[in-house]
Coordinates of C-alpha atoms in Angstrom, one line a residue:
Chain E
M270 CA 11.7 -1.8 -21.4
T271 CA 8.4 -3.5 -20.6
A272 CA 6.6 -3.4 -17.2
L273 CA 7.6 -7.0 -16.8
D274 CA 11.2 -6.2 -17.3
V275 CA 11.0 -3.4 -14.7
L276 CA 9.5 -5.8 -12.2
G277 CA 12.0 -8.4 -12.9
F278 CA 15.0 -6.0 -12.6
S279 CA 13.6 -4.4 -9.3
G280 CA 12.5 -7.6 -7.8
G281 CA 16.0 -9.0 -8.4
A282 CA 17.5 -6.1 -6.6
L283 CA 15.2 -6.6 -3.7
L284 CA 16.0 -10.3 -3.5
G285 CA 19.7 -9.3 -3.4
H286 CA 19.1 -7.8 0.0
R287 CA 16.6 -10.3 1.6
L288 CA 17.0 -9.3 5.2
R289 CA 17.0 -5.6 4.6
S290 CA 14.0 -5.8 2.3
A291 CA 12.1 -7.9 4.8
L292 CA 12.9 -5.5 7.7
S293 CA 11.8 -2.5 5.7
L294 CA 8.6 -4.0 4.6
T295 CA 7.8 -5.0 8.3
G296 CA 6.7 -1.4 9.0
V297 CA 4.1 -1.7 6.2
T298 CA 3.0 -5.1 7.4
I299 CA 2.4 -3.7 10.9
G300 CA 0.5 -0.7 9.5
I301 CA -1.8 -2.7 7.2
A302 CA -2.3 -5.4 9.9
A303 CA -3.3 -2.6 12.3
V304 CA -5.7 -1.1 9.7
V305 CA -7.4 -4.5 9.2
V306 CA -7.7 -5.4 12.9
L307 CA -8.8 -2.0 14.2
T308 CA -11.4 -1.5 11.4
A309 CA -12.6 -5.1 12.0
L310 CA -13.0 -4.2 15.7
G311 CA -14.8 -1.0 14.9
E312 CA -17.0 -2.7 12.3
G313 CA -17.6 -5.5 14.8
A314 CA -18.8 -3.2 17.4
R315 CA -21.1 -1.5 14.9
R316 CA -22.5 -4.8 13.8
Y317 CA -22.9 -6.0 17.3
V318 CA -25.1 -3.0 18.2
V319 CA -27.1 -3.3 15.1
E320 CA -27.7 -7.0 15.7
Q321 CA -28.7 -6.3 19.3
F322 CA -31.3 -3.9 18.1
A323 CA -32.5 -6.4 15.5
A324 CA -32.9 -9.0 18.3
I325 CA -35.2 -6.7 20.3
G326 CA -37.2 -5.8 17.2
S327 CA -36.4 -2.7 15.4
D328 CA -39.5 -2.4 13.2
F329 CA -41.7 -0.4 15.5
V330 CA -42.4 3.2 16.5
A331 CA -42.2 4.0 20.2
V332 CA -44.3 6.8 21.5
L333 CA -43.1 8.5 24.8
P334 CA -44.9 11.0 26.8
G335 CA -43.3 14.5 26.8
K336 CA -41.1 16.2 24.3
V337 CA -37.5 15.2 24.2
E338 CA -36.0 18.4 22.9
T339 CA -34.5 21.6 24.2
R340 CA -36.9 24.5 24.6
G341 CA -36.9 27.6 26.6
A342 CA -37.8 25.7 29.7
I343 CA -36.5 22.4 30.9
P344 CA -38.7 19.6 29.2
G345 CA -41.2 18.0 31.6
L346 CA -41.2 21.1 33.9
G347 CA -42.3 23.8 31.4
G348 CA -45.9 23.5 30.4
T349 CA -48.2 20.7 31.0
T350 CA -47.9 17.4 29.1
H351 CA -50.7 15.1 28.5
D352 CA -50.2 11.5 29.7
L353 CA -50.4 8.7 27.3
T354 CA -53.5 6.8 28.0
L355 CA -55.4 3.7 27.0
E356 CA -57.8 6.0 25.1
D357 CA -54.8 7.1 23.1
V358 CA -54.1 3.5 22.2
A359 CA -57.7 3.0 21.2
A360 CA -57.7 6.1 19.1
L361 CA -54.4 5.1 17.4
R362 CA -55.8 1.6 16.7
R363 CA -58.9 3.1 15.1
E364 CA -57.3 5.8 13.1
I365 CA -54.0 4.4 11.7
A366 CA -54.8 2.1 8.9
G367 CA -51.1 1.1 8.4
A368 CA -50.6 -0.1 11.9
R369 CA -50.5 -3.8 12.6
H370 CA -50.3 -3.5 16.3
V371 CA -50.7 -0.6 18.7
E372 CA -49.7 -1.9 22.1
P373 CA -49.5 -0.1 25.4
V374 CA -46.7 -0.7 28.0
V375 CA -46.8 0.3 31.6
M376 CA -43.7 -0.2 33.8
G377 CA -42.7 -0.3 37.4
T378 CA -40.5 -2.1 39.9
E379 CA -42.3 -4.3 42.4
T380 CA -41.4 -7.2 44.8
I381 CA -42.3 -10.6 43.5
A382 CA -42.6 -13.4 45.9
A383 CA -43.2 -17.2 45.7
G384 CA -43.5 -18.8 49.2
E385 CA -40.5 -17.5 51.1
R386 CA -38.6 -16.5 48.1
R387 CA -38.9 -12.8 47.1
R388 CA -37.0 -10.3 45.0
Q389 CA -37.4 -7.1 43.1
V390 CA -38.2 -7.2 39.5
L391 CA -39.1 -4.9 36.7
V392 CA -42.9 -5.5 36.1
A393 CA -44.3 -4.6 32.7
G394 CA -47.9 -4.4 32.0
V395 CA -48.4 -5.4 28.3
T396 CA -50.9 -7.0 26.0
A397 CA -51.1 -10.3 24.3
D398 CA -49.7 -8.9 21.1
F399 CA -46.5 -7.6 22.8
V400 CA -44.7 -10.8 21.6
H401 CA -45.3 -9.6 18.0
V402 CA -43.8 -6.2 18.6
R403 CA -40.7 -7.1 20.7
N404 CA -38.9 -10.2 19.7
V405 CA -39.7 -12.3 22.8
S406 CA -40.8 -15.9 22.7
V407 CA -42.3 -18.2 25.3
R408 CA -40.3 -21.2 26.3
R409 CA -42.9 -22.9 28.5
G410 CA -46.6 -22.4 28.8
R411 CA -48.2 -19.6 26.9
F412 CA -48.1 -15.8 26.8
L413 CA -50.6 -13.5 28.4
P414 CA -54.2 -14.0 27.3
R415 CA -56.0 -11.8 24.9
L416 CA -58.1 -9.3 26.9
G417 CA -59.8 -6.0 26.4
L418 CA -57.5 -3.0 27.0
D419 CA -59.2 -2.2 30.3
R420 CA -59.6 -5.7 31.5
G421 CA -57.0 -7.2 33.9
A422 CA -56.4 -10.7 34.9
P423 CA -54.4 -12.3 37.7
V424 CA -51.8 -14.0 35.5
A425 CA -48.1 -13.4 34.9
V426 CA -45.4 -14.5 32.4
L427 CA -41.9 -14.6 34.0
G428 CA -38.5 -14.0 32.6
A429 CA -36.2 -17.0 32.5
S430 CA -34.0 -16.0 35.5
V431 CA -36.9 -14.9 37.6
A432 CA -38.6 -18.2 37.1
E433 CA -35.4 -20.1 37.8
E434 CA -34.8 -18.2 41.0
L435 CA -38.4 -18.3 42.3
F436 CA -39.0 -22.0 41.4
P437 CA -35.7 -23.8 41.4
G438 CA -36.2 -27.4 40.2
V439 CA -39.9 -26.9 40.0
D440 CA -42.2 -26.3 37.0
P441 CA -43.4 -22.7 37.5
I442 CA -46.4 -23.1 35.2
G443 CA -49.6 -23.0 37.3
Q444 CA -47.8 -21.8 40.5
V445 CA -48.9 -18.6 42.2
V446 CA -46.7 -15.6 42.8
R447 CA -47.4 -12.5 44.6
I448 CA -46.6 -9.3 42.7
G449 CA -46.8 -6.3 44.9
G450 CA -49.2 -8.2 47.2
R451 CA -51.4 -9.3 44.2
R452 CA -51.7 -13.0 43.5
C453 CA -51.0 -14.0 40.0
R454 CA -50.9 -17.4 38.4
V455 CA -47.8 -18.1 36.2
V456 CA -48.9 -19.0 32.7
G457 CA -45.6 -18.9 30.9
V458 CA -41.9 -18.5 31.0
L459 CA -39.9 -16.5 28.4
T460 CA -37.0 -17.9 26.5
A461 CA -33.7 -16.8 28.0
R462 CA -32.1 -14.0 26.0
G463 CA -29.6 -12.4 28.2
Q464 CA -28.7 -8.7 28.4
Q465 CA -29.9 -6.7 25.5
L466 CA -28.8 -3.0 25.4
G467 CA -29.4 -2.5 29.1
M468 CA -32.7 -4.2 29.3
N469 CA -32.7 -7.7 30.5
M470 CA -35.8 -9.6 29.4
D471 CA -34.8 -12.5 31.6
E472 CA -35.3 -10.3 34.7
V473 CA -38.9 -9.2 34.2
A474 CA -42.4 -10.2 35.0
L475 CA -45.1 -9.5 32.4
I476 CA -48.7 -9.0 33.5
P477 CA -51.8 -7.6 31.6
V478 CA -51.6 -3.9 31.1
A479 CA -54.9 -3.1 33.0
T480 CA -53.6 -5.2 36.0
G481 CA -50.3 -3.2 35.8
M482 CA -52.1 0.1 35.9
Q483 CA -54.1 -0.9 39.0
L484 CA -50.9 -2.3 40.6
F485 CA -49.0 0.9 40.1
N486 CA -52.1 3.0 40.7
R487 CA -51.4 4.8 37.5
S488 CA -53.6 6.0 34.6
S489 CA -50.8 6.9 32.3
L490 CA -48.7 4.7 30.1
F491 CA -44.9 4.3 29.9
R492 CA -44.8 3.7 26.1
I493 CA -47.1 2.9 23.2
L494 CA -45.4 0.6 20.6
I495 CA -46.7 0.7 17.1
S496 CA -45.7 -1.8 14.5
A497 CA -46.4 -1.5 10.8
R498 CA -48.3 -3.6 8.4
P499 CA -46.0 -5.1 5.7
G500 CA -45.0 -2.5 3.2
V501 CA -45.9 0.5 5.3
P502 CA -42.8 2.6 6.0
L503 CA -42.1 3.4 9.6
E504 CA -41.7 7.1 8.8
S505 CA -45.2 7.4 7.5
L506 CA -46.5 5.4 10.5
R507 CA -44.6 7.7 12.8
D508 CA -45.9 10.8 11.1
R509 CA -49.5 9.6 11.1
A510 CA -49.4 8.6 14.8
H511 CA -47.9 12.1 15.5
E512 CA -50.9 13.8 13.8
V513 CA -53.4 11.7 15.7
L514 CA -51.8 12.4 19.0
I515 CA -51.4 16.1 18.4
A516 CA -55.1 16.3 17.4
R517 CA -56.1 14.5 20.6
H518 CA -53.9 16.4 23.0
R519 CA -54.3 19.6 21.1
E520 CA -50.6 20.2 21.4
D521 CA -47.3 18.6 20.4
D522 CA -46.3 16.9 23.6
V523 CA -45.2 13.4 22.6
T524 CA -41.9 12.0 21.4
L525 CA -41.9 9.4 18.7
L526 CA -38.9 7.2 18.1
T527 CA -38.3 4.6 15.5
E528 CA -35.7 2.2 16.5
D529 CA -34.5 2.4 13.0
S530 CA -33.3 6.0 13.6
V531 CA -31.7 5.1 16.8
V532 CA -29.9 2.2 15.2
S533 CA -28.8 4.2 12.2
S534 CA -27.5 7.0 14.3
L535 CA -25.6 4.6 16.6
S536 CA -24.4 2.8 13.6
A537 CA -23.2 6.1 12.1
I538 CA -21.3 7.0 15.3
L539 CA -19.6 3.6 15.4
G540 CA -18.8 4.0 11.7
V541 CA -17.0 7.2 12.5
L542 CA -15.3 5.4 15.3
T543 CA -14.1 2.8 12.7
L544 CA -12.8 5.5 10.5
A545 CA -11.0 7.1 13.3
L546 CA -9.3 3.8 14.2
A547 CA -8.3 3.4 10.6
A548 CA -6.9 6.9 10.6
I549 CA -4.8 6.1 13.6
A550 CA -3.6 2.9 12.0
T551 CA -2.7 4.9 8.9
I552 CA -0.3 7.0 10.9
S553 CA 1.8 3.9 11.4
L554 CA 1.8 3.5 7.6
G555 CA 3.4 7.0 7.4
V556 CA 6.1 5.8 9.7
A557 CA 6.5 2.7 7.6
G558 CA 6.8 4.9 4.5
I559 CA 9.7 6.7 6.0
G560 CA 11.4 3.4 6.7
I561 CA 11.0 2.5 3.1
M562 CA 12.4 5.8 2.0
N563 CA 15.4 5.3 4.2
V564 CA 16.1 1.8 2.8
M565 CA 15.7 3.1 -0.8
L566 CA 18.1 6.0 -0.2
V567 CA 20.6 3.5 1.1
S568 CA 19.9 1.3 -1.9
V569 CA 20.5 4.2 -4.3
S570 CA 23.7 5.3 -2.7
E571 CA 25.0 1.8 -2.6
R572 CA 24.2 1.2 -6.3
T573 CA 25.6 4.4 -7.6
A574 CA 27.9 2.6 -10.0
E575 CA 25.0 0.5 -11.2
I576 CA 23.0 3.5 -11.9
G577 CA 25.9 5.0 -13.8
L578 CA 26.1 1.9 -15.9
L579 CA 22.4 1.9 -16.7
K580 CA 23.0 5.4 -18.0
A581 CA 25.9 4.2 -20.1
V582 CA 23.8 1.5 -21.7
G583 CA 21.3 4.1 -22.6
A584 CA 18.6 3.8 -19.8
S585 CA 16.5 6.9 -19.8
R586 CA 15.8 8.9 -16.6
R587 CA 12.2 7.7 -16.8
E588 CA 13.3 4.0 -17.0
I589 CA 15.6 4.4 -14.0
L590 CA 12.8 6.2 -12.1
A591 CA 10.4 3.4 -13.0
C592 CA 12.9 0.8 -11.7
F593 CA 13.4 2.4 -8.3
L594 CA 9.8 3.3 -7.9
A595 CA 8.8 -0.2 -8.7
E596 CA 11.3 -1.5 -6.1
A597 CA 9.8 0.7 -3.4
A598 CA 6.2 -0.2 -4.5
M599 CA 7.1 -3.9 -4.5
L600 CA 8.5 -3.6 -1.1
S601 CA 5.5 -1.9 0.3
S602 CA 2.9 -3.9 -1.4
A603 CA 4.6 -7.1 -0.3
G604 CA 4.4 -5.7 3.2
G605 CA 0.8 -4.9 2.6
L606 CA -0.1 -8.4 1.5
A607 CA 1.8 -9.8 4.6
G608 CA -0.2 -7.2 6.7
L609 CA -3.5 -8.4 5.3
L610 CA -2.6 -12.0 6.1
I611 CA -1.5 -11.1 9.7
G612 CA -4.5 -8.8 10.1
W613 CA -6.8 -11.6 9.0
L614 CA -5.1 -14.0 11.5
G615 CA -5.5 -11.3 14.2
V616 CA -9.2 -11.0 13.4
R617 CA -9.6 -14.7 13.7
V618 CA -7.9 -14.6 17.1
L619 CA -10.2 -11.7 18.2
V620 CA -13.3 -13.7 17.1
G621 CA -11.9 -16.7 19.0
V622 CA -11.5 -14.7 22.1
F623 CA -14.8 -12.7 21.9
P624 CA -17.2 -14.9 19.9
A625 CA -20.0 -12.5 20.5
L626 CA -18.2 -9.8 18.5
P627 CA -19.0 -10.2 14.7
A628 CA -15.6 -8.7 13.8
S629 CA -14.6 -8.7 10.2
P630 CA -12.8 -5.9 8.4
P631 CA -15.0 -4.0 6.1
A632 CA -14.3 -4.4 2.4
W633 CA -13.5 -0.8 1.9
A634 CA -10.8 -1.1 4.6
V635 CA -9.2 -4.1 2.9
A636 CA -9.3 -2.4 -0.5
S637 CA -7.9 0.8 0.8
A638 CA -5.2 -1.0 2.8
L639 CA -4.0 -2.6 -0.5
V640 CA -4.1 0.7 -2.4
L641 CA -2.5 2.5 0.5
S642 CA 0.4 0.0 0.8
V643 CA 1.3 0.5 -2.9
A644 CA 0.8 4.3 -2.5
V645 CA 3.1 4.3 0.5
G646 CA 5.9 2.8 -1.5
S647 CA 5.3 5.0 -4.6
V648 CA 5.1 8.2 -2.5
F649 CA 8.0 7.5 -0.2
G650 CA 10.0 5.9 -2.9
Y651 CA 9.8 8.9 -5.2
L652 CA 12.4 11.0 -3.5
P653 CA 15.1 8.2 -3.6
A654 CA 14.2 7.3 -7.1
R655 CA 14.5 10.8 -8.3
R656 CA 17.8 11.1 -6.7
A657 CA 18.9 8.0 -8.7
T658 CA 17.8 9.7 -12.0
R659 CA 19.7 12.8 -11.2
L660 CA 23.1 11.2 -10.6
D661 CA 25.8 12.3 -12.9
P662 CA 26.8 9.2 -14.8
V663 CA 30.5 10.1 -14.9
E664 CA 30.7 10.6 -11.3
A665 CA 28.5 7.6 -10.6
L666 CA 30.8 5.3 -12.6
S667 CA 34.0 6.6 -11.1
G668 CA 32.5 5.9 -7.7
R669 CA 33.1 9.4 -6.4
Chain X
M114 CA 32.9 9.7 -37.7
I115 CA 34.0 11.6 -34.5
E116 CA 34.9 15.3 -35.2
L117 CA 36.0 17.4 -32.2
D118 CA 36.4 21.1 -32.7
R119 CA 37.9 23.2 -30.0
L120 CA 36.2 21.0 -27.4
T121 CA 36.5 22.4 -23.8
R122 CA 35.2 21.0 -20.6
T123 CA 35.7 23.0 -17.4
F124 CA 34.6 21.9 -13.9
Q125 CA 33.8 24.1 -11.0
L126 CA 35.8 23.0 -7.9
G127 CA 34.8 25.4 -5.2
D128 CA 35.9 28.9 -6.4
E129 CA 38.3 27.4 -8.8
E130 CA 37.7 26.6 -12.4
V131 CA 39.4 23.5 -13.5
H132 CA 40.0 22.9 -17.2
A133 CA 39.8 19.3 -17.7
L134 CA 39.8 19.6 -21.4
E135 CA 41.0 22.7 -23.4
D136 CA 40.5 23.3 -27.1
V137 CA 40.7 19.7 -28.3
T138 CA 40.4 19.4 -32.0
E139 CA 40.7 15.9 -33.4
T140 CA 39.0 13.6 -36.0
I141 CA 38.6 9.9 -35.6
R142 CA 37.5 7.9 -38.6
A143 CA 35.3 4.9 -38.6
G144 CA 37.3 1.7 -38.0
E145 CA 40.3 3.3 -36.3
H146 CA 41.9 1.9 -33.2
V147 CA 43.1 4.7 -31.2
A148 CA 44.8 4.8 -27.8
I149 CA 44.6 7.9 -25.5
M150 CA 47.5 8.1 -23.1
G151 CA 48.8 10.7 -20.7
P152 CA 49.4 11.2 -17.0
S153 CA 46.6 11.2 -14.4
G154 CA 44.5 14.3 -14.6
S155 CA 45.5 15.0 -18.2
G156 CA 41.9 14.8 -19.4
K157 CA 41.9 11.5 -21.2
S158 CA 39.0 10.0 -19.3
T159 CA 37.0 13.3 -19.7
L160 CA 37.6 13.1 -23.4
L161 CA 36.3 9.5 -23.5
H162 CA 33.2 10.5 -21.5
L163 CA 32.5 13.4 -23.9
I164 CA 32.9 11.2 -27.0
G165 CA 30.6 8.6 -25.4
C166 CA 27.9 11.3 -24.6
L167 CA 28.1 10.6 -20.9
D168 CA 29.1 14.2 -20.4
R169 CA 28.5 17.4 -22.3
P170 CA 31.2 19.8 -23.3
T171 CA 31.3 23.3 -21.9
S172 CA 32.1 24.8 -25.3
G173 CA 33.3 23.7 -28.7
S174 CA 31.6 21.3 -31.1
Y175 CA 31.3 17.5 -31.2
R176 CA 29.9 16.1 -34.3
F177 CA 29.1 12.3 -34.3
E178 CA 28.4 10.7 -37.6
G179 CA 27.9 14.3 -39.0
R180 CA 25.4 15.4 -36.3
E181 CA 26.2 18.1 -33.8
T182 CA 25.6 16.5 -30.4
A183 CA 25.0 19.8 -28.7
D184 CA 21.7 19.9 -30.7
L185 CA 20.5 16.5 -29.4
G186 CA 18.0 16.3 -26.5
E187 CA 18.4 13.9 -23.6
G188 CA 16.4 11.1 -25.3
E189 CA 18.5 11.3 -28.4
L190 CA 21.7 11.1 -26.3
D191 CA 20.3 8.1 -24.4
A192 CA 19.6 6.4 -27.8
L193 CA 23.1 7.2 -29.0
R194 CA 24.7 5.7 -26.0
Q195 CA 22.4 2.7 -26.3
R196 CA 22.9 1.9 -29.9
R197 CA 26.2 3.5 -31.1
F198 CA 28.6 3.2 -28.2
G199 CA 29.8 0.3 -26.2
F200 CA 31.5 1.1 -22.8
V201 CA 34.1 -0.9 -21.0
F202 CA 35.4 0.2 -17.7
Q203 CA 38.5 -0.5 -15.5
A204 CA 36.2 -1.6 -12.7
F205 CA 34.1 -3.8 -15.0
H206 CA 30.9 -2.5 -13.5
L207 CA 29.1 -5.7 -13.7
V208 CA 25.9 -6.0 -11.5
G209 CA 26.8 -8.5 -8.9
R210 CA 23.3 -10.0 -8.3
L211 CA 22.9 -10.9 -12.0
T212 CA 24.5 -13.8 -13.9
A213 CA 26.9 -13.3 -16.7
R214 CA 24.1 -13.7 -19.2
Q215 CA 21.8 -11.3 -17.4
N216 CA 24.6 -8.7 -17.3
V217 CA 25.1 -9.1 -21.0
E218 CA 21.3 -8.8 -21.6
L219 CA 21.0 -5.7 -19.5
P220 CA 21.3 -3.2 -22.5
L221 CA 19.0 -5.4 -24.4
V222 CA 16.4 -5.1 -21.7
F223 CA 16.5 -1.4 -21.6
A224 CA 16.4 -1.3 -25.4
G225 CA 13.1 -3.2 -25.3
I226 CA 14.3 -6.3 -27.1
E227 CA 12.0 -9.2 -26.4
S228 CA 13.3 -12.1 -24.3
G229 CA 13.7 -14.7 -27.0
R230 CA 15.8 -12.4 -29.2
R231 CA 17.7 -11.3 -26.1
R232 CA 18.8 -14.8 -25.3
Q233 CA 19.8 -15.4 -28.9
R234 CA 21.9 -12.2 -29.0
S235 CA 23.5 -12.7 -25.6
Q236 CA 24.5 -16.2 -26.7
E237 CA 26.1 -14.7 -29.8
V238 CA 28.2 -12.2 -27.9
L239 CA 29.1 -14.6 -25.1
E240 CA 30.4 -16.9 -27.8
A241 CA 32.3 -14.0 -29.4
V242 CA 34.2 -13.4 -26.1
G243 CA 34.6 -17.1 -25.6
L244 CA 32.6 -17.3 -22.4
A245 CA 29.3 -19.0 -23.4
H246 CA 30.1 -21.8 -20.9
R247 CA 30.2 -19.3 -18.1
A248 CA 26.8 -17.7 -18.8
R249 CA 25.2 -18.9 -15.6
H250 CA 28.0 -17.7 -13.3
R251 CA 27.8 -14.6 -11.3
P252 CA 30.6 -12.1 -11.5
S253 CA 32.0 -13.1 -8.1
E254 CA 32.5 -16.6 -9.5
L255 CA 34.5 -15.3 -12.5
S256 CA 38.2 -14.3 -12.8
G257 CA 39.0 -10.7 -13.5
G258 CA 39.8 -11.4 -17.1
E259 CA 36.5 -13.2 -17.5
R260 CA 34.7 -10.4 -15.9
Q261 CA 36.2 -7.9 -18.3
R262 CA 35.3 -10.1 -21.2
I263 CA 31.7 -10.3 -20.0
A264 CA 31.7 -6.5 -19.8
I265 CA 32.9 -6.4 -23.3
A266 CA 30.2 -8.8 -24.4
R267 CA 27.7 -6.5 -22.8
A268 CA 29.2 -3.5 -24.6
L269 CA 28.8 -5.5 -27.8
A270 CA 25.2 -6.6 -27.2
L271 CA 23.5 -3.9 -29.2
A272 CA 26.2 -4.0 -32.0
P273 CA 27.7 -0.5 -31.4
S274 CA 29.9 1.2 -34.0
V275 CA 32.3 2.6 -31.4
L276 CA 33.8 0.7 -28.4
L277 CA 35.0 3.1 -25.7
A278 CA 37.4 1.4 -23.2
D279 CA 38.6 3.2 -20.1
E280 CA 41.7 1.4 -18.7
P281 CA 40.3 -2.0 -19.6
T282 CA 43.4 -3.9 -18.5
G283 CA 44.0 -1.7 -15.4
N284 CA 42.7 -4.3 -12.9
L285 CA 44.1 -7.3 -14.7
D286 CA 47.2 -9.5 -14.5
R287 CA 49.3 -9.7 -17.6
R288 CA 47.8 -12.8 -19.0
S289 CA 44.2 -11.8 -18.6
G290 CA 45.1 -8.4 -20.0
D291 CA 46.5 -10.0 -23.0
T292 CA 43.4 -12.0 -23.6
V293 CA 41.3 -8.9 -23.4
L294 CA 43.6 -7.0 -25.7
D295 CA 43.5 -9.9 -28.2
L296 CA 39.7 -9.7 -28.0
L297 CA 39.8 -5.9 -28.6
G298 CA 42.1 -6.5 -31.6
T299 CA 39.8 -9.1 -33.1
L300 CA 36.8 -6.8 -32.7
H301 CA 38.7 -4.0 -34.4
A302 CA 39.7 -6.3 -37.2
G303 CA 36.0 -7.0 -37.6
G304 CA 35.4 -3.3 -38.4
L305 CA 34.7 -1.8 -34.9
T306 CA 36.0 1.6 -34.1
V307 CA 38.0 1.2 -30.8
L308 CA 39.1 4.0 -28.4
V309 CA 41.1 3.0 -25.5
V310 CA 42.2 5.2 -22.6
T311 CA 45.2 3.6 -21.0
H312 CA 48.4 3.9 -19.0
D313 CA 49.5 0.5 -20.3
P314 CA 52.1 0.7 -23.1
R315 CA 51.1 -2.8 -24.3
V316 CA 47.7 -1.4 -25.0
A317 CA 49.1 1.5 -26.9
H318 CA 51.3 -0.8 -28.9
R319 CA 48.3 -2.5 -30.3
A320 CA 46.7 0.7 -31.4
E321 CA 47.0 2.2 -34.8
R322 CA 47.8 5.6 -33.4
V323 CA 48.2 7.2 -30.0
L324 CA 47.1 10.6 -28.7
M325 CA 49.3 11.8 -25.9
M326 CA 47.5 14.1 -23.6
E327 CA 48.8 16.7 -21.2
D328 CA 47.0 19.3 -19.1
G329 CA 43.7 18.9 -21.1
R330 CA 45.3 19.2 -24.5
I331 CA 46.5 16.7 -27.0
A332 CA 50.3 17.2 -26.7
R333 CA 51.4 14.7 -29.3
R334 CA 49.8 12.7 -32.1
I335 CA 51.8 9.6 -32.8
P336 CA 50.9 7.8 -36.1
R337 CA 50.9 4.2 -36.7
E338 CA 54.2 4.4 -38.6
G339 CA 56.9 5.2 -36.1
L340 CA 54.7 4.3 -33.1
A341 CA 57.3 2.0 -31.7
E342 CA 60.1 4.6 -32.0
A343 CA 57.9 7.4 -30.6
L344 CA 56.8 5.4 -27.7
A345 CA 60.4 4.4 -27.1
H346 CA 61.4 8.0 -27.3
W347 CA 58.7 8.8 -24.7
G348 CA 60.0 6.2 -22.5
I349 CA 57.1 3.9 -23.2
E350 CA 58.6 0.6 -24.3
E351 CA 56.7 -2.5 -25.2
P352 CA 57.4 -4.9 -22.4
R353 CA 58.8 -8.2 -23.4

């Protein structure tokens, strides 16, 4: 008996009970569709986050003052930490050959006003090269001028919404705004980006870093952002910056983050989430398997006489086992294929409803869904098939 | 060809041992046409199942074509049933979802015969039972007599040397039964060994000899000569 014969024989038996076969494979269909949709959802969430980071710019090292780790004392309270200063920036620029940009950022919330209109905004003191480190672009006008680190200038670049709200229907370029009482001339407006991981670049005002430090009356920096020259790995950049800062501060009191590590850990967390969703969906496959087992047991007991006949015409136990296993596996793999189709349609609907979510099932999920659907039939079909092989032919033929 | 020596088959029914067959010793030569008769529960079907290797004896010896069947493994018994025996049942046991031809080809499929050869062979046996024109019909579209002839065609598919029939006319009206018996007669005339278990005296009358069974034993062996008188004596008259 060839494999093709087995498939033909078993397929014929399934087609003999179309409704029953269709109902029993529905369980597998739902299970596989659930695997596809849920993993697509998890994978979509992961890719959404990764893409968001990529949009901000993920190829820089961020230096934060203080140590973010658990020690004997509460961080920030135990021991003194040195502030990050413009001198640190200058030192880093001088000493790290692999750095393309070393840019300071100072941050604070201030009132911004134009005429009678006023509102609170996040004000960031940055440098001209900030655009090259974070993925921001200027829609109108130009970015901040190139100045010495300690030189301020009364100019500002506004986020898209800020510009829109302060100057509705008016070209903001060349207009004067008051930021915390200081007059600044608007030189540019950023391209609208929307919310990106809690930071809305549409809702900021950018001014030169020295101006910002004066405005906030601060000598310390919020961040130093370091980007690498092409071909320089972020890890070596981070380690080198760390050495320089330890040498300057005479202790290890800074935290260095590469956005890469943040992205990869978030990505890993969401990957586990996807796996968990897949596992939950797999439970429904177990239920579907029991459905198939039930139908196969019914099939075996209905076809007792047929099994007896197969024995009489010399079919071996192995052949009978193969026929019934093939029947169960065909049922479940047909259900699996239908599940893939329905899952795919479900993902299309999902993407239609949430266009921002790059949902698509990962290849491993599709592959394992197919393998799983065949496996479900084989595993849960085994018991009924073995029962068929163990029938006593004499009893089977007499219909007892 | 078939040598039975003190063949016994007991079944366990709860606490009770039932002797379906007890010390049956008999020899059936190749080419014989033997009818096995007897009341219900006399062991005639059990005897047929043992001869066809669908069942194994509890004790005693069964030699088929000189080989002791007790020494054969499961695979060898499968092969024996496949190639040497053809079975015909009272209930036909045709597979309802398959056409007549597919039913006939079933043993060929399990024997691993390739499909072209299968079709050729099924055509031959369907012609032999006179039902080539019904090949595409399913069992539900055939009369009882036709179904039994399809079942016989299936039994013949792998050219067995022994045809074992259990009440082949039991579910048939007289005319269909006669057609089936004519067919068995023709097959026997062609050299096939035919063993028929039956209640039907008409079947017995066509046999060369009759084994009368009672309580798991062969009570009478009625030879070809004097078959008619013996059957008459036993109250089994050939119906007109």
